[in-house]
PDB file of C-alpha atoms and ligand atoms in Angstrom:
ATOM      1  CA  MET A 541       8.619 -12.579   9.137  1.00 46.00           C
ATOM      2  CA  ASP A 542       6.060 -11.165  11.492  1.00 48.00           C
ATOM      3  CA  GLY A 543       5.008 -14.477  13.049  1.00 40.00           C
ATOM      4  CA  LYS A 544       5.339 -14.952  16.795  1.00 46.00           C
ATOM      5  CA  LEU A 545       7.787 -17.852  16.388  1.00 48.00           C
ATOM      6  CA  LEU A 546      10.940 -16.158  15.189  1.00 52.00           C
ATOM      7  CA  ALA A 547      14.115 -18.174  14.653  1.00 53.00           C
ATOM      8  CA  ALA A 548      17.126 -16.982  16.663  1.00 50.00           C
ATOM      9  CA  GLY A 549      18.624 -13.951  14.995  1.00 54.00           C
ATOM     10  CA  GLU A 550      15.442 -12.941  13.179  1.00 70.00           C
ATOM     11  CA  ARG A 551      13.560  -9.767  13.899  1.00 78.00           C
ATOM     12  CA  GLN A 552      10.020  -8.582  13.549  1.00 85.00           C
ATOM     13  CA  CYS A 553       9.177  -6.137  10.795  1.00 92.00           C
ATOM     14  CA  SER A 554       5.765  -4.933  11.988  1.00 92.00           C
ATOM     15  CA  ASP A 555       6.986  -2.250  14.455  1.00 94.00           C
ATOM     16  CA  ARG A 556       9.193  -0.731  11.815  1.00 97.00           C
ATOM     17  CA  TRP A 557       6.569  -1.051   9.107  1.00 97.00           C
ATOM     18  CA  SER A 558       4.055   0.876  11.226  1.00 97.00           C
ATOM     19  CA  VAL A 559       6.513   3.806  11.415  1.00 98.00           C
ATOM     20  CA  ILE A 560       7.218   3.603   7.676  1.00 98.00           C
ATOM     21  CA  GLY A 561       3.491   3.346   6.897  1.00 98.00           C
ATOM     22  CA  LYS A 562       2.759   6.555   8.821  1.00 98.00           C
ATOM     23  CA  VAL A 563       5.444   8.405   6.848  1.00 98.00           C
ATOM     24  CA  LEU A 564       4.154   7.005   3.547  1.00 98.00           C
ATOM     25  CA  SER A 565       0.566   7.934   4.376  1.00 97.00           C
ATOM     26  CA  GLU A 566       1.659  11.581   4.076  1.00 96.00           C
ATOM     27  CA  GLY A 567       1.952  11.095   0.310  1.00 95.00           C
ATOM     28  CA  PRO A 568       5.557  10.637  -0.791  1.00 88.00           C
ATOM     29  CA  ILE A 569       5.990   9.135  -4.246  1.00 94.00           C
ATOM     30  CA  SER A 570       9.477   7.674  -4.338  1.00 98.00           C
ATOM     31  CA  VAL A 571      11.076   5.418  -1.722  1.00 98.00           C
ATOM     32  CA  LEU A 572      14.626   4.076  -1.447  1.00 98.00           C
ATOM     33  CA  ASP A 573      15.500   1.213   0.936  1.00 98.00           C
ATOM     34  CA  LEU A 574      19.266   0.957   1.488  1.00 98.00           C
ATOM     35  CA  GLY A 575      20.140  -2.547   2.678  1.00 98.00           C
ATOM     36  CA  CYS A 576      16.732  -3.884   1.668  1.00 98.00           C
ATOM     37  CA  ALA A 577      17.509  -7.621   2.186  1.00 97.00           C
ATOM     38  CA  GLU A 578      14.533  -9.631   0.825  1.00 97.00           C
ATOM     39  CA  GLY A 579      12.618  -6.455   0.024  1.00 97.00           C
ATOM     40  CA  TYR A 580       9.843  -6.663   2.619  1.00 97.00           C
ATOM     41  CA  PHE A 581       9.513  -2.892   3.078  1.00 98.00           C
ATOM     42  CA  VAL A 582      10.078  -2.188  -0.633  1.00 98.00           C
ATOM     43  CA  SER A 583       7.227  -4.491  -1.637  1.00 97.00           C
ATOM     44  CA  ARG A 584       4.820  -3.178   0.975  1.00 97.00           C
ATOM     45  CA  ALA A 585       5.529   0.451   0.056  1.00 98.00           C
ATOM     46  CA  ALA A 586       4.741  -0.333  -3.579  1.00 98.00           C
ATOM     47  CA  GLN A 587       1.717  -2.546  -2.900  1.00 97.00           C
ATOM     48  CA  GLU A 588       0.016  -0.512  -0.176  1.00 97.00           C
ATOM     49  CA  TYR A 589       0.975   3.061  -1.039  1.00 98.00           C
ATOM     50  CA  GLY A 590       1.631   2.825  -4.788  1.00 97.00           C
ATOM     51  CA  CYS A 591       5.123   4.277  -4.335  1.00 98.00           C
ATOM     52  CA  PHE A 592       7.933   3.972  -6.852  1.00 98.00           C
ATOM     53  CA  THR A 593      10.320   1.928  -4.746  1.00 98.00           C
ATOM     54  CA  LEU A 594      13.931   0.858  -5.154  1.00 98.00           C
ATOM     55  CA  GLY A 595      15.752  -1.551  -2.861  1.00 98.00           C
ATOM     56  CA  VAL A 596      19.553  -1.778  -2.847  1.00 98.00           C
ATOM     57  CA  ASP A 597      21.616  -4.563  -1.319  1.00 98.00           C
ATOM     58  CA  ALA A 598      24.933  -6.354  -1.880  1.00 98.00           C
ATOM     59  CA  ASP A 599      23.791  -9.795  -0.703  1.00 98.00           C
ATOM     60  CA  VAL A 600      23.152 -11.676  -3.941  1.00 98.00           C
ATOM     61  CA  ARG A 601      21.006 -14.377  -2.359  1.00 98.00           C
ATOM     62  CA  ARG A 602      18.742 -11.977  -0.489  1.00 97.00           C
ATOM     63  CA  LEU A 603      18.458  -9.691  -3.494  1.00 97.00           C
ATOM     64  CA  THR A 604      17.588 -12.612  -5.771  1.00 98.00           C
ATOM     65  CA  VAL A 605      14.760 -13.605  -3.412  1.00 97.00           C
ATOM     66  CA  ALA A 606      13.546 -10.001  -3.403  1.00 98.00           C
ATOM     67  CA  GLN A 607      13.602  -9.754  -7.180  1.00 97.00           C
ATOM     68  CA  GLU A 608      11.917 -13.128  -7.762  1.00 97.00           C
ATOM     69  CA  LEU A 609       9.142 -12.410  -5.249  1.00 97.00           C
ATOM     70  CA  THR A 610       8.470  -9.049  -6.837  1.00 97.00           C
ATOM     71  CA  VAL A 611       8.056 -10.592 -10.271  1.00 97.00           C
ATOM     72  CA  ILE A 612       6.041 -13.604  -9.066  1.00 97.00           C
ATOM     73  CA  ASN A 613       3.724 -11.317  -7.108  1.00 97.00           C
ATOM     74  CA  LYS A 614       3.597  -8.817  -9.993  1.00 97.00           C
ATOM     75  CA  THR A 615       4.391  -6.003  -7.579  1.00 97.00           C
ATOM     76  CA  ASP A 616       3.900  -2.880  -9.614  1.00 97.00           C
ATOM     77  CA  GLY A 617       6.520  -0.195  -9.161  1.00 97.00           C
ATOM     78  CA  ALA A 618       9.074  -2.069  -7.040  1.00 98.00           C
ATOM     79  CA  GLY A 619      12.605  -2.796  -8.219  1.00 97.00           C
ATOM     80  CA  PHE A 620      15.979  -3.880  -6.883  1.00 98.00           C
ATOM     81  CA  MET A 621      19.591  -3.016  -7.540  1.00 98.00           C
ATOM     82  CA  TYR A 622      22.799  -4.810  -6.627  1.00 98.00           C
ATOM     83  CA  ALA A 623      25.357  -2.364  -5.227  1.00 98.00           C
ATOM     84  CA  ASN A 624      27.873  -1.939  -2.476  1.00 98.00           C
ATOM     85  CA  ILE A 625      26.421   1.095  -0.696  1.00 98.00           C
ATOM     86  CA  SER A 626      29.425   3.364  -0.300  1.00 97.00           C
ATOM     87  CA  PRO A 627      29.747   7.163  -0.288  1.00 97.00           C
ATOM     88  CA  GLU A 628      30.806   6.940  -3.960  1.00 97.00           C
ATOM     89  CA  PHE A 629      27.669   4.969  -4.811  1.00 98.00           C
ATOM     90  CA  LEU A 630      25.440   7.294  -2.770  1.00 98.00           C
ATOM     91  CA  ARG A 631      26.767  10.343  -4.607  1.00 97.00           C
ATOM     92  CA  LYS A 632      25.653   8.807  -7.921  1.00 97.00           C
ATOM     93  CA  LEU A 633      22.091   8.119  -6.746  1.00 98.00           C
ATOM     94  CA  PRO A 634      19.160  10.395  -7.608  1.00 98.00           C
ATOM     95  CA  SER A 635      17.120  11.831  -4.718  1.00 98.00           C
ATOM     96  CA  PHE A 636      14.140  10.015  -3.205  1.00 98.00           C
ATOM     97  CA  ASP A 637      11.238  11.397  -1.166  1.00 98.00           C
ATOM     98  CA  VAL A 638      11.721   8.852   1.597  1.00 98.00           C
ATOM     99  CA  VAL A 639      14.876   6.903   2.429  1.00 98.00           C
ATOM    100  CA  ILE A 640      14.645   3.804   4.631  1.00 98.00           C
ATOM    101  CA  PHE A 641      17.929   2.837   6.297  1.00 98.00           C
ATOM    102  CA  LEU A 642      17.426   0.112   8.877  1.00 98.00           C
ATOM    103  CA  ALA A 643      19.881  -2.098  10.774  1.00 97.00           C
ATOM    104  CA  VAL A 644      22.932  -1.291   8.663  1.00 98.00           C
ATOM    105  CA  LEU A 645      24.804   1.719  10.090  1.00 98.00           C
ATOM    106  CA  HIS A 646      26.200   0.023  13.224  1.00 98.00           C
ATOM    107  CA  HIS A 647      28.230  -2.305  10.980  1.00 97.00           C
ATOM    108  CA  ILE A 648      29.687   0.696   9.182  1.00 98.00           C
ATOM    109  CA  MET A 649      30.283   2.529  12.462  1.00 98.00           C
ATOM    110  CA  TYR A 650      32.253  -0.226  14.190  1.00 97.00           C
ATOM    111  CA  GLU A 651      34.265  -1.004  11.061  1.00 97.00           C
ATOM    112  CA  HIS A 652      35.115   2.538   9.990  1.00 97.00           C
ATOM    113  CA  GLY A 653      34.448   4.764  13.028  1.00 98.00           C
ATOM    114  CA  VAL A 654      31.955   7.465  13.941  1.00 98.00           C
ATOM    115  CA  ASP A 655      33.412  10.179  11.712  1.00 98.00           C
ATOM    116  CA  TYR A 656      33.174   7.967   8.631  1.00 98.00           C
ATOM    117  CA  ALA A 657      29.614   6.983   9.608  1.00 98.00           C
ATOM    118  CA  ARG A 658      28.736  10.678   9.906  1.00 98.00           C
ATOM    119  CA  GLU A 659      30.071  11.442   6.418  1.00 98.00           C
ATOM    120  CA  TYR A 660      28.144   8.414   5.117  1.00 98.00           C
ATOM    121  CA  MET A 661      24.922   9.719   6.673  1.00 98.00           C
ATOM    122  CA  LYS A 662      25.537  13.157   5.185  1.00 98.00           C
ATOM    123  CA  CYS A 663      25.597  11.488   1.739  1.00 98.00           C
ATOM    124  CA  ILE A 664      22.253   9.835   2.551  1.00 98.00           C
ATOM    125  CA  ARG A 665      20.841  13.140   3.757  1.00 98.00           C
ATOM    126  CA  ASN A 666      21.780  14.733   0.419  1.00 98.00           C
ATOM    127  CA  LYS A 667      19.559  12.172  -1.332  1.00 98.00           C
ATOM    128  CA  THR A 668      16.600  12.500   1.052  1.00 98.00           C
ATOM    129  CA  ARG A 669      13.905  14.929  -0.082  1.00 98.00           C
ATOM    130  CA  LYS A 670      11.344  14.529   2.712  1.00 98.00           C
ATOM    131  CA  ALA A 671      12.111  11.966   5.400  1.00 98.00           C
ATOM    132  CA  LEU A 672      14.552   9.344   6.593  1.00 98.00           C
ATOM    133  CA  VAL A 673      13.340   6.303   8.545  1.00 98.00           C
ATOM    134  CA  PHE A 674      16.296   5.032  10.542  1.00 98.00           C
ATOM    135  CA  GLU A 675      17.296   2.415  13.070  1.00 98.00           C
ATOM    136  CA  MET A 676      20.661   0.933  14.064  1.00 98.00           C
ATOM    137  CA  GLY A 677      22.303  -1.487  16.481  1.00 97.00           C
ATOM    138  CA  GLN A 678      23.067  -0.010  19.897  1.00 97.00           C
ATOM    139  CA  SER A 679      25.938  -0.372  22.367  1.00 97.00           C
ATOM    140  CA  ASN A 680      23.549  -1.802  24.996  1.00 96.00           C
ATOM    141  CA  GLU A 681      22.930  -4.940  22.890  1.00 95.00           C
ATOM    142  CA  ALA A 682      25.388  -6.757  25.146  1.00 90.00           C
ATOM    143  CA  ALA A 683      25.001 -10.217  23.585  1.00 90.00           C
ATOM    144  CA  MET A 684      26.392  -9.025  20.283  1.00 94.00           C
ATOM    145  CA  ASP A 685      30.183  -8.938  19.826  1.00 94.00           C
ATOM    146  CA  TRP A 686      29.881  -5.867  17.648  1.00 96.00           C
ATOM    147  CA  ALA A 687      28.171  -3.899  20.457  1.00 96.00           C
ATOM    148  CA  ARG A 688      31.524  -3.589  22.254  1.00 96.00           C
ATOM    149  CA  LEU A 689      33.071  -2.087  19.138  1.00 97.00           C
ATOM    150  CA  LEU A 690      30.517   0.716  18.942  1.00 98.00           C
ATOM    151  CA  PRO A 691      31.006   4.003  20.804  1.00 97.00           C
ATOM    152  CA  ASP A 692      29.481   3.860  24.289  1.00 97.00           C
ATOM    153  CA  MET A 693      26.010   5.311  23.766  1.00 98.00           C
ATOM    154  CA  GLY A 694      25.530   5.755  27.507  1.00 97.00           C
ATOM    155  CA  ALA A 695      22.419   5.056  29.526  1.00 96.00           C
ATOM    156  CA  ASN A 696      20.094   6.234  26.788  1.00 97.00           C
ATOM    157  CA  PRO A 697      21.233   5.047  23.349  1.00 98.00           C
ATOM    158  CA  HIS A 698      18.116   6.508  21.705  1.00 98.00           C
ATOM    159  CA  ASP A 699      19.135  10.024  22.749  1.00 98.00           C
ATOM    160  CA  TRP A 700      22.694   9.332  21.559  1.00 98.00           C
ATOM    161  CA  ILE A 701      21.430   8.252  18.123  1.00 98.00           C
ATOM    162  CA  MET A 702      19.128  11.283  17.794  1.00 98.00           C
ATOM    163  CA  GLU A 703      22.054  13.576  18.596  1.00 98.00           C
ATOM    164  CA  PHE A 704      24.197  11.698  16.086  1.00 98.00           C
ATOM    165  CA  LEU A 705      21.554  12.201  13.355  1.00 98.00           C
ATOM    166  CA  ARG A 706      21.444  15.934  14.156  1.00 98.00           C
ATOM    167  CA  SER A 707      25.236  16.056  13.829  1.00 98.00           C
ATOM    168  CA  CYS A 708      24.797  14.664  10.297  1.00 98.00           C
ATOM    169  CA  GLY A 709      22.590  17.644   9.406  1.00 98.00           C
ATOM    170  CA  PHE A 710      19.159  16.077   9.905  1.00 98.00           C
ATOM    171  CA  SER A 711      16.494  18.197  11.585  1.00 98.00           C
ATOM    172  CA  GLN A 712      13.213  17.470  13.402  1.00 98.00           C
ATOM    173  CA  VAL A 713      14.648  14.153  14.558  1.00 98.00           C
ATOM    174  CA  THR A 714      12.023  12.203  16.472  1.00 98.00           C
ATOM    175  CA  LYS A 715      11.760   8.744  17.969  1.00 98.00           C
ATOM    176  CA  ALA A 716       8.696   7.422  16.166  1.00 98.00           C
ATOM    177  CA  GLY A 717       8.680   3.949  17.674  1.00 97.00           C
ATOM    178  CA  GLU A 718      10.630   1.115  19.222  1.00 96.00           C
ATOM    179  CA  THR A 719      11.427  -2.347  17.979  1.00 95.00           C
ATOM    180  CA  ASP A 720      13.151  -5.536  18.984  1.00 90.00           C
ATOM    181  CA  ALA A 721      16.878  -6.199  18.700  1.00 91.00           C
ATOM    182  CA  TYR A 722      18.784  -9.372  17.787  1.00 81.00           C
ATOM    183  CA  GLN A 723      19.011 -11.822  20.726  1.00 76.00           C
ATOM    184  CA  SER A 724      18.615  -9.078  23.290  1.00 80.00           C
ATOM    185  CA  ASN A 725      16.080  -7.490  25.605  1.00 85.00           C
ATOM    186  CA  ALA A 726      17.316  -4.072  24.514  1.00 93.00           C
ATOM    187  CA  ARG A 727      14.794  -2.069  22.536  1.00 95.00           C
ATOM    188  CA  ARG A 728      15.959  -0.258  19.443  1.00 97.00           C
ATOM    189  CA  GLY A 729      14.608   3.179  18.686  1.00 98.00           C
ATOM    190  CA  VAL A 730      13.042   3.800  15.267  1.00 98.00           C
ATOM    191  CA  PHE A 731      13.637   7.368  14.177  1.00 98.00           C
ATOM    192  CA  VAL A 732      12.181   9.728  11.604  1.00 98.00           C
ATOM    193  CA  ALA A 733      14.340  12.661  10.533  1.00 98.00           C
ATOM    194  CA  HIS A 734      14.142  15.360   7.904  1.00 98.00           C
ATOM    195  CA  PRO A 735      16.929  16.676   5.659  1.00 98.00           C
TER     196      PRO A 735
HETATM  197  C1  SAM B1634      20.851  -6.661   9.149  1.00 68.06           C
HETATM  198  S1  SAM B1634      20.286  -6.659   7.518  1.00 68.06           S
HETATM  199  C2  SAM B1634      18.939  -5.508   7.603  1.00 68.06           C
HETATM  200  C3  SAM B1634      17.926  -5.724   6.522  1.00 68.06           C
HETATM  201  C4  SAM B1634      16.755  -4.754   6.543  1.00 68.06           C
HETATM  202  N1  SAM B1634      17.213  -3.384   6.317  1.00 68.06           N
HETATM  203  C5  SAM B1634      16.019  -4.841   7.847  1.00 68.06           C
HETATM  204  O1  SAM B1634      16.224  -4.006   8.729  1.00 68.06           O
HETATM  205  O2  SAM B1634      15.226  -5.778   8.011  1.00 68.06           O
HETATM  206  C6  SAM B1634      21.502  -5.674   6.666  1.00 68.06           C
HETATM  207  C7  SAM B1634      21.341  -5.725   5.165  1.00 68.06           C
HETATM  208  O3  SAM B1634      22.132  -4.680   4.623  1.00 68.06           O
HETATM  209  C8  SAM B1634      22.943  -5.193   3.602  1.00 68.06           C
HETATM  210  N2  SAM B1634      24.163  -4.377   3.581  1.00 68.06           N
HETATM  211  C9  SAM B1634      24.968  -4.071   4.624  1.00 68.06           C
HETATM  212  N3  SAM B1634      25.966  -3.279   4.246  1.00 68.06           N
HETATM  213  C10 SAM B1634      25.806  -3.081   2.911  1.00 68.06           C
HETATM  214  C11 SAM B1634      26.524  -2.339   1.929  1.00 68.06           C
HETATM  215  N4  SAM B1634      27.614  -1.619   2.241  1.00 68.06           N
HETATM  216  N5  SAM B1634      26.082  -2.360   0.662  1.00 68.06           N
HETATM  217  C12 SAM B1634      24.976  -3.054   0.334  1.00 68.06           C
HETATM  218  N6  SAM B1634      24.248  -3.766   1.216  1.00 68.06           N
HETATM  219  C13 SAM B1634      24.661  -3.780   2.490  1.00 68.06           C
HETATM  220  C14 SAM B1634      23.171  -6.650   3.948  1.00 68.06           C
HETATM  221  O4  SAM B1634      23.484  -7.411   2.796  1.00 68.06           O
HETATM  222  C15 SAM B1634      21.840  -7.032   4.577  1.00 68.06           C
HETATM  223  O5  SAM B1634      20.925  -7.512   3.631  1.00 68.06           O
END
């Protein structure tokens, strides 16, 4: 996934992993990845930092790959759960030291609106003990049809997203890095926030 030759529509993981790694080096024990796909970050958190890690996703094929790889590689302490991540589901979850939520919220925001997305993020905040690592699609990703459905994030989408996270109750919101976007020269911000 981190090779230089990425197929169209794929993204690098290394920029985001370096932000996650810094957060994990501060000693959290439990990690939740919401929308974990094939479990790349879940596996690395377990393998490299010995965290108790749970990945959640509703894509059966991606989750099956994640689960199989974890067993084949005997990754200690990593597990996966099938679920539709909704406010109802989030309310049932226990709390985790670190929550990873990458490249999912823009889909929720353009489908259900900003107010719904804010309530959704408040549910995530309630389950975050120490830190959230967050990234989302931005309105300046002009090649993507969904970008037009997002609120206009203005000339500086990273500032818009940080303000949005504060409006969800997160504090000490910082931009900890940048990463690539799908089929676009736009750079996504990678944010760390505290509950
Ligand atoms: C664009 S991918 C991002 C994957 C990974 N977080 C990353 O950044 O590399 C979005 C993932 O979130 C999952 N997803 C989106 N909405 C979801 C929901 N409501 N419940 C469960 N999984 C969801 C999708 O199945 C997909 O695997």
